[in-house]
Short mmCIF file of C-alpha atoms in Angstrom, two decimals:
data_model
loop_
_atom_site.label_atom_id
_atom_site.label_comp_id
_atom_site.label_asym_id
_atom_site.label_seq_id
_atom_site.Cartn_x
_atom_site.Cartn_y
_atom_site.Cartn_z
CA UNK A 1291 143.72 118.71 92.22
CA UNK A 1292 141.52 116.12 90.29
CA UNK A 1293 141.38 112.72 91.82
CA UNK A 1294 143.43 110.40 89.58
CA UNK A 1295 142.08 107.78 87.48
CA UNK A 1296 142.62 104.37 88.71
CA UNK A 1297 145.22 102.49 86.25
CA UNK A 1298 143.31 99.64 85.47
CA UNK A 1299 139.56 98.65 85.13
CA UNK A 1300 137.50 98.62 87.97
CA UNK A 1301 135.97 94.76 87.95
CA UNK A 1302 131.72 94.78 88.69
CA UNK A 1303 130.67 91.61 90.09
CA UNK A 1304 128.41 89.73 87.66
CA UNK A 1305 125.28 89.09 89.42
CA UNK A 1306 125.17 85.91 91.05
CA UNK A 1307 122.86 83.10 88.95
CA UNK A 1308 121.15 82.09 91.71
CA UNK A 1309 120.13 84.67 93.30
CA UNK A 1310 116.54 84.25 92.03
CA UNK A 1311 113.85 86.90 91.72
CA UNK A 1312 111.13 86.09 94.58
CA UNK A 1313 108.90 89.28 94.05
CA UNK A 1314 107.16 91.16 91.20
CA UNK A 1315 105.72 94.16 91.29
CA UNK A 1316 105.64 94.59 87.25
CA UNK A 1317 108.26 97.58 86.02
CA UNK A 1318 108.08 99.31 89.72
CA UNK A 1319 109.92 96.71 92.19
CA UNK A 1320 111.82 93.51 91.85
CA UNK A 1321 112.55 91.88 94.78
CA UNK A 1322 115.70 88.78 95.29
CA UNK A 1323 116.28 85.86 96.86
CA UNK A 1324 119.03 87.52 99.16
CA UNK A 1325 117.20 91.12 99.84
CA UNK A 1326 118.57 92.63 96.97
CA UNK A 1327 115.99 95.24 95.27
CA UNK A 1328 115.53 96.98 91.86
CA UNK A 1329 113.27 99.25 91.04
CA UNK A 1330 113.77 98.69 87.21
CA UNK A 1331 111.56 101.79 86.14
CA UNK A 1332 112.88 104.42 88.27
CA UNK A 1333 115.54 106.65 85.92
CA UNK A 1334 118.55 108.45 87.94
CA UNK A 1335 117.57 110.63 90.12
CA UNK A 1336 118.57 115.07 88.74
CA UNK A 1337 119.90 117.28 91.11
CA UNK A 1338 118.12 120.31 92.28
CA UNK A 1339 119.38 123.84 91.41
CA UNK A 1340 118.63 126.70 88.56
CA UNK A 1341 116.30 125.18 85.52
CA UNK A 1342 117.31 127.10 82.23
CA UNK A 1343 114.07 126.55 80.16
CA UNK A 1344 111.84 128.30 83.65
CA UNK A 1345 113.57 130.28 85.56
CA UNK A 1346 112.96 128.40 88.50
CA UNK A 1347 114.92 127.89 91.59
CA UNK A 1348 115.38 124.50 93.76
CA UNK A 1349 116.57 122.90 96.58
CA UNK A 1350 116.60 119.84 98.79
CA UNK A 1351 115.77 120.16 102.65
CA UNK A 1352 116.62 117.31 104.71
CA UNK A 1353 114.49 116.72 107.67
CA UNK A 1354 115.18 113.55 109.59
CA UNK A 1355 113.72 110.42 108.10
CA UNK A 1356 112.18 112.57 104.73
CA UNK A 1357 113.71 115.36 103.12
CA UNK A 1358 111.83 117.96 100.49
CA UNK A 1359 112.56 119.48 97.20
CA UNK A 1360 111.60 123.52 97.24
CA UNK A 1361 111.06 125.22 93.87
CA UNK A 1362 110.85 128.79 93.58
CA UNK A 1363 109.58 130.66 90.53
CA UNK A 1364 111.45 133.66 89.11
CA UNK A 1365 108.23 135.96 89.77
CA UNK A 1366 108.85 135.24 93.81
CA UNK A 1367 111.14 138.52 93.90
CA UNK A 1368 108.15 140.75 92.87
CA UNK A 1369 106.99 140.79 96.16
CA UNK A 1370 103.45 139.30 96.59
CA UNK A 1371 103.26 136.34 98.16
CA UNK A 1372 102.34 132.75 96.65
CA UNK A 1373 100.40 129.55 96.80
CA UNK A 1374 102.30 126.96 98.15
CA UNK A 1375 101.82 123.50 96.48
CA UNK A 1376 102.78 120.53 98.68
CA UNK A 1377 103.12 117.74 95.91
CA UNK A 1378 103.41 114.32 96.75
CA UNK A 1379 104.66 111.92 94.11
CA UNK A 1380 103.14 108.57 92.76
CA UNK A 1381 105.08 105.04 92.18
CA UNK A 1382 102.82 102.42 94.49
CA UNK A 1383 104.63 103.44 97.52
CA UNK A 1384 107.65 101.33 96.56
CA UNK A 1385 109.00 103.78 93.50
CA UNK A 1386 110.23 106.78 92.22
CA UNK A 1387 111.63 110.04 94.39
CA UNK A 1388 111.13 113.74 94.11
CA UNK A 1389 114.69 113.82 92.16
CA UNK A 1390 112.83 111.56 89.73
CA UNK A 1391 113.50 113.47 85.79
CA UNK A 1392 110.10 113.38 85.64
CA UNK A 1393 108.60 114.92 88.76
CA UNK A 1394 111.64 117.49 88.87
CA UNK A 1395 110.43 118.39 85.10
CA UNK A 1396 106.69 119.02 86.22
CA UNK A 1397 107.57 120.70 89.23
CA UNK A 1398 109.74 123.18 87.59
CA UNK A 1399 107.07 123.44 84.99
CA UNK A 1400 103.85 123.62 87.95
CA UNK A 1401 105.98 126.17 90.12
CA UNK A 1402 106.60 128.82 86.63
CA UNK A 1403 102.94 128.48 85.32
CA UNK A 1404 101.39 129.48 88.47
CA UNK A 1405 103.60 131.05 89.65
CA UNK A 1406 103.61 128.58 93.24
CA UNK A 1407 106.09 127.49 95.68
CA UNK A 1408 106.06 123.96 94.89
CA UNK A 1409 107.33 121.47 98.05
CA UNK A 1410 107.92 118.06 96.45
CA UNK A 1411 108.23 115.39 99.19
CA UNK A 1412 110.49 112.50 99.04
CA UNK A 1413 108.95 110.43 101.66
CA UNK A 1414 110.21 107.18 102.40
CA UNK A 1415 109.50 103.64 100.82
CA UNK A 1416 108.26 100.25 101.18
CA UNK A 1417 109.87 97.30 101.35
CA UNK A 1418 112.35 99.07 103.73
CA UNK A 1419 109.73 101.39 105.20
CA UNK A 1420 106.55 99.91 105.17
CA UNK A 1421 103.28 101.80 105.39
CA UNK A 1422 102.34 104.05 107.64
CA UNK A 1423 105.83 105.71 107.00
CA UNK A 1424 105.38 106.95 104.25
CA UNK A 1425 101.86 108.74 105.27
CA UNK A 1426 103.62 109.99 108.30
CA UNK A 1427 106.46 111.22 106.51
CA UNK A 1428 103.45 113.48 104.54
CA UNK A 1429 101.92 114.05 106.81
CA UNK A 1430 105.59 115.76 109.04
CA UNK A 1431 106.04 117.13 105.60
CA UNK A 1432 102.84 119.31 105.64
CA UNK A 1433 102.82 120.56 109.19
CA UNK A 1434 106.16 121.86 108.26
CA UNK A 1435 105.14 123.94 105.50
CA UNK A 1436 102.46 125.25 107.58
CA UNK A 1437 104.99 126.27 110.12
CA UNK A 1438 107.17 128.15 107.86
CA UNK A 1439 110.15 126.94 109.22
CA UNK A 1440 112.06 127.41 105.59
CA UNK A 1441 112.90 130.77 104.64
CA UNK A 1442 111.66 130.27 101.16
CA UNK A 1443 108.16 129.42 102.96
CA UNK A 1444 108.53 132.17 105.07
CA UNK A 1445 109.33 135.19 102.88
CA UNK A 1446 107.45 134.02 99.57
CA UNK A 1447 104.56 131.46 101.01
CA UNK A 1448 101.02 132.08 101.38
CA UNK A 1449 100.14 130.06 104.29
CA UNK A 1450 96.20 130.95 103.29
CA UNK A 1451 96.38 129.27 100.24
CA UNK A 1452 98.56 125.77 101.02
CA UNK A 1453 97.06 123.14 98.33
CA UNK A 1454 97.76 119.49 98.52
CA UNK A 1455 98.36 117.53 94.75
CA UNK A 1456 99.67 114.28 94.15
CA UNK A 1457 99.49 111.44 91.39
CA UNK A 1458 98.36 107.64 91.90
CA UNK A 1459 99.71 106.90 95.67
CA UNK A 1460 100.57 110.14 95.94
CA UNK A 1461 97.13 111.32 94.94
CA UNK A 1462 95.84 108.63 97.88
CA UNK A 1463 98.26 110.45 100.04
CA UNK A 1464 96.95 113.90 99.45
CA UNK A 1465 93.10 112.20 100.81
CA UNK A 1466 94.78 111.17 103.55
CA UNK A 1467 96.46 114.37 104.44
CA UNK A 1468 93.27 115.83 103.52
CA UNK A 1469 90.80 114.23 106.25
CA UNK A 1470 93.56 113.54 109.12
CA UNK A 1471 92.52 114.57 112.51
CA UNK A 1472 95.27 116.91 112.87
CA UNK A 1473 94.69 119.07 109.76
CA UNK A 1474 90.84 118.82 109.93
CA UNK A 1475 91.47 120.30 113.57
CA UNK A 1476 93.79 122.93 111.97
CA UNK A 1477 90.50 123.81 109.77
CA UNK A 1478 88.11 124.10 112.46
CA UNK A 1479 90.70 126.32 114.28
CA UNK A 1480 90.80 128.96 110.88
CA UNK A 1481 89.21 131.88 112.67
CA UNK A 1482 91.94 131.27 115.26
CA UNK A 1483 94.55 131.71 112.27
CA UNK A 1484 95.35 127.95 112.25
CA UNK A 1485 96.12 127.92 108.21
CA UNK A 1486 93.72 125.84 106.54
CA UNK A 1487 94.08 123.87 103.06
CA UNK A 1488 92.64 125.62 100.10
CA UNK A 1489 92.43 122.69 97.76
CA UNK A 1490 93.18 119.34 97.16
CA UNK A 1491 94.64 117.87 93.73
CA UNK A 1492 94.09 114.42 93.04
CA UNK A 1493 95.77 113.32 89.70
CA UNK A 1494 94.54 109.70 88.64
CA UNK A 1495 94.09 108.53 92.64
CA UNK A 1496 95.27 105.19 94.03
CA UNK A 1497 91.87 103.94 95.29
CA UNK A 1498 90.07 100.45 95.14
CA UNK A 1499 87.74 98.52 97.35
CA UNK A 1500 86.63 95.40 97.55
CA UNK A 1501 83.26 96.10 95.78
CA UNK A 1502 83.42 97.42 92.22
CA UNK A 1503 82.12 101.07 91.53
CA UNK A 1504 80.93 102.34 87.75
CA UNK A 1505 82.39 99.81 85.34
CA UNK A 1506 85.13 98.48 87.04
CA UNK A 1507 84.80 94.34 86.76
CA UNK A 1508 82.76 92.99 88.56
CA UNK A 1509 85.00 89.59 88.59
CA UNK A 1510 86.70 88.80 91.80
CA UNK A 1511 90.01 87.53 90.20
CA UNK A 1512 90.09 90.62 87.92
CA UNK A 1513 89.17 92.56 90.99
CA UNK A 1514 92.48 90.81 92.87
CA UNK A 1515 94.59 92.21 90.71
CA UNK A 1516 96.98 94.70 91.72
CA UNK A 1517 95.94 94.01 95.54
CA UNK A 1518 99.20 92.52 96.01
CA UNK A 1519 100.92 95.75 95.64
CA UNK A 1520 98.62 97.07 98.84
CA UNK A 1521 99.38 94.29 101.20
CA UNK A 1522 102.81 94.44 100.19
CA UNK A 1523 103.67 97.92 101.00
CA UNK A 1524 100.89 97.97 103.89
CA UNK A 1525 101.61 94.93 105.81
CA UNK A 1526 99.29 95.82 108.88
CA UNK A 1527 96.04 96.57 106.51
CA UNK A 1528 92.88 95.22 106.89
CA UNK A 1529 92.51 94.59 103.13
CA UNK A 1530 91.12 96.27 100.23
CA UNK A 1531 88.47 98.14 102.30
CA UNK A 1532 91.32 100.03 104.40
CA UNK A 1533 89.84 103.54 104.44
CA UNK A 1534 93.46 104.16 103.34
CA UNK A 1535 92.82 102.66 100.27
CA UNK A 1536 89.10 102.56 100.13
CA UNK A 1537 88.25 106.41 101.14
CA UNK A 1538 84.32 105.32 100.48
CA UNK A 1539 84.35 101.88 102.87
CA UNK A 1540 81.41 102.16 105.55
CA UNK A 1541 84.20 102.34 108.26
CA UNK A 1542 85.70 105.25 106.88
CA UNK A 1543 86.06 109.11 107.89
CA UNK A 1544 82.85 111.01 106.17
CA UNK A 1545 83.78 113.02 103.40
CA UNK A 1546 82.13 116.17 104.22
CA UNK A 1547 85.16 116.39 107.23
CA UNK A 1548 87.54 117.06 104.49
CA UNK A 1549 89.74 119.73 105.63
CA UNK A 1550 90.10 121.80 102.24
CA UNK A 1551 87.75 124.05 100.52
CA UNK A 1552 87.72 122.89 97.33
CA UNK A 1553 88.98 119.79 95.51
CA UNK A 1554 89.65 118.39 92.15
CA UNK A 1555 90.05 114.91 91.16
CA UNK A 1556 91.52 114.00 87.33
CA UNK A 1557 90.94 110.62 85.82
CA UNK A 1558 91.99 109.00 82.48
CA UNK A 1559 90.01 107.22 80.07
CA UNK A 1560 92.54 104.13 79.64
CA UNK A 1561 93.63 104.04 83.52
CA UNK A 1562 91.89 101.05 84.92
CA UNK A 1563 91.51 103.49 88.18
CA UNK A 1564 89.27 105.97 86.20
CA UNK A 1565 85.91 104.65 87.67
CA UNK A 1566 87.44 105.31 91.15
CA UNK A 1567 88.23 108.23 90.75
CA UNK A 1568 85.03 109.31 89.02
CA UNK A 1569 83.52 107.81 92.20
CA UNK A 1570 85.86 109.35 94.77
CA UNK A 1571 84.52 113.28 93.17
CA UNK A 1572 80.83 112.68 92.80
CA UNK A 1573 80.93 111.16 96.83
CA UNK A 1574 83.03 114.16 98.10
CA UNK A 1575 80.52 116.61 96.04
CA UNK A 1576 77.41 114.45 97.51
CA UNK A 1577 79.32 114.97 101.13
CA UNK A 1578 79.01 118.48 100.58
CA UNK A 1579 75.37 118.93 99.39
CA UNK A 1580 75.90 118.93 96.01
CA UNK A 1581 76.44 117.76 91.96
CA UNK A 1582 80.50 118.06 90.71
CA UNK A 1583 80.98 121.97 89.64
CA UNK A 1584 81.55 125.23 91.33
CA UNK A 1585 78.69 124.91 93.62
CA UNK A 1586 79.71 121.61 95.46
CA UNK A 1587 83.72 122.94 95.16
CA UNK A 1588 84.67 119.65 93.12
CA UNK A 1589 86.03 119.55 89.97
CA UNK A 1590 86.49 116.53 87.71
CA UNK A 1591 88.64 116.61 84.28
CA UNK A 1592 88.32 113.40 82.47
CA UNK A 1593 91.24 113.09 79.83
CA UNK A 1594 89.88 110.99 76.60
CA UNK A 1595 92.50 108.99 74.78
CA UNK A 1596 95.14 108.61 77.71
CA UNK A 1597 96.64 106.36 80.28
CA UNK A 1598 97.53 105.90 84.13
CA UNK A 1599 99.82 109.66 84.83
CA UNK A 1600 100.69 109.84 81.11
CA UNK A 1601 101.67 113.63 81.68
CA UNK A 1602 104.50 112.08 83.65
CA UNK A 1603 105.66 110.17 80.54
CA UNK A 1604 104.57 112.60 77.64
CA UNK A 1605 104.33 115.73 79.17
CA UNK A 1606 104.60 117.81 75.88
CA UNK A 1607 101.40 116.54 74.46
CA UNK A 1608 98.34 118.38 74.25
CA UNK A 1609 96.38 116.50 77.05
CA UNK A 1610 99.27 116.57 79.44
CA UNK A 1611 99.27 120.59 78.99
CA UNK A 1612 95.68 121.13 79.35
CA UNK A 1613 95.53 119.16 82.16
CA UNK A 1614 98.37 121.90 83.61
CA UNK A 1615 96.24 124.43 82.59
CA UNK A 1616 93.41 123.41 84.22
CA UNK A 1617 95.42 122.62 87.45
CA UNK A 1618 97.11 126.50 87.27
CA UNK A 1619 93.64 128.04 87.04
CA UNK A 1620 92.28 125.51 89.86
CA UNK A 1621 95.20 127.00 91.94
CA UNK A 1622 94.70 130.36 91.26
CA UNK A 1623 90.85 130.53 91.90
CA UNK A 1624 89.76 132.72 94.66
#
């Protein structure tokens, strides 16, 4: 029996006048006087389930303080087994959700052009969960999938080819996953059958430093911008030279320890991150003896024209679809 309907109006509070925004963190947080929070960009988060327009299957997997969206491509009953993507989505660590419309829309769409298991993870946020959390929910997120404790991983999963991808903070997560003791241990230990990380995809990274690289400004007031966000959401960092946030800092891990065999870093032409990113590639090929290309196992695809994770936004336009063709063929390299 349907629940009735109540017989008058249900009465919403007007927000009270004076409670007073305190904290800005442009479209992705808002922060009030008396704790309250927005995050004013974020849309309403989709449910998981069957997607009509792939064929693809989803779920959610709730595991203690994180949980994980699964997708499942309709080619997964044919029998061979498939990469597994563990993607880890963007939004300053403060924003957005793997039930965002957005990630659930290029997840669906990354797990059908593959074909790839796709694990989204829906780590937890800052304010209420400052950083480290949400590495170490990444971080309990991967281990996971290399344990094959889901049946999905189990039956369908090729634990020889687990890639890492993420965009903006989540691409900064995906280094971090990338170079942590415990998985670069795990790749040592590959001819003892410890699964090791095929790949790493960094979409538009979440990197800075307190020195400018290519033609970043030079300024130190332009260079302070957007450092708030950081010290914000990472209350115990050291500053802008963090090897969290600065992967190239002198007190950071070398490069050539990262624990995947190849990686491939995509920057925009209007994202004020590009030169980063163009820096992060060229050091990690360097690390490894070599220019970007095959040789060195690093890959860089510049997109002309576009903005800071514009596939996310208009994902039907020509440069967001190339850019998921080049990431299907990265995956599916031998």
């Amino acid at each position: 029996m349907a629940p009735s309907k109540p017989l008058f109006p249900v009465a919403v509070p007007a927000p009270d006048p004076s409670d007073e925004v305190v904290r800005e963190f442009g479209p992705l947080l808002r922060i009030y006087k008396s704790g309250r929070i927005e995050r004013p960009l974020v849309a309403p988060p989709v449910e998981p389930g069957h997607d009509a327009a792939t064929g693809v299957q989803s779920k959610d997997v709730h595991l203690g303080s994180y949980s994980a969206r699964l997708y499942l491509p309709p080619s997964a009953g044919a029998g061979a087994k498939l990469p597994v993507v563990v993607y880890v989505h963007g939004g300053g660590f403060v924003a957005e959700s793997a039930a965002s419309p957005n990630y659930h829309l290029f997840l669906n769409r990354l797990a059908a052009a593959c074909p790839a298991l796709a694990v989204s993870v829906d780590y937890r946020l800052a304010p209420e969960h400052p950083l480290p959390a949400g590495y170490d929910d990444c971080l309990a997120a991967l281990k996971w999938v290399l344990s094959a404790a889901d049946p999905w991983v189990a039956a369908h999963g090729d634990l020889a080819r687990v890639f890492v991808a993420g965009d903006s903070a989540g691409g900064n997560v995906c280094h971090h996953l990338a170079i942590h003791p415990d998985v670069v241990q795990a790749q040592r230990a590959r001819q003892a059958g410890a699964p090791p990380l095929k790949g790493a995809v960094l979409i538009h990274p979440w990197f800075w430093g307190s020195e400018a690289v290519g033609e970043e400004p030079r300024d130190p007031a332009a260079r302070a911008m957007g450092v708030g966000l950081w010290l914000f959401a990472c209350p115990e960092t050291n500053g802008l030279d963090d090897p969290r946030m600065n992967p190239l800092a002198p007190a950071a891990p070398g490069l050539h320890t990262l624990a995947c065999e190849r990686v491939m870093v995509c920057a925009a032409e209007g994202d004020f991150l590009r030169w980063r990113g163009r820096a992060y590639a060229e050091a990690v090929a360097a690390a490894r003896g070599g220019d970007l290309g095959e040789a060195a196992g690093v890959e860089l695809l510049e997109t002309m024209g576009e903005g800071h994770v514009f596939f996310l936004f208009k994902p039907d336009c020509y440069e967001a679809k190339e850019m998921m063709h080049k990431m299907v063929a990265f995956i599916n390299a031998p």
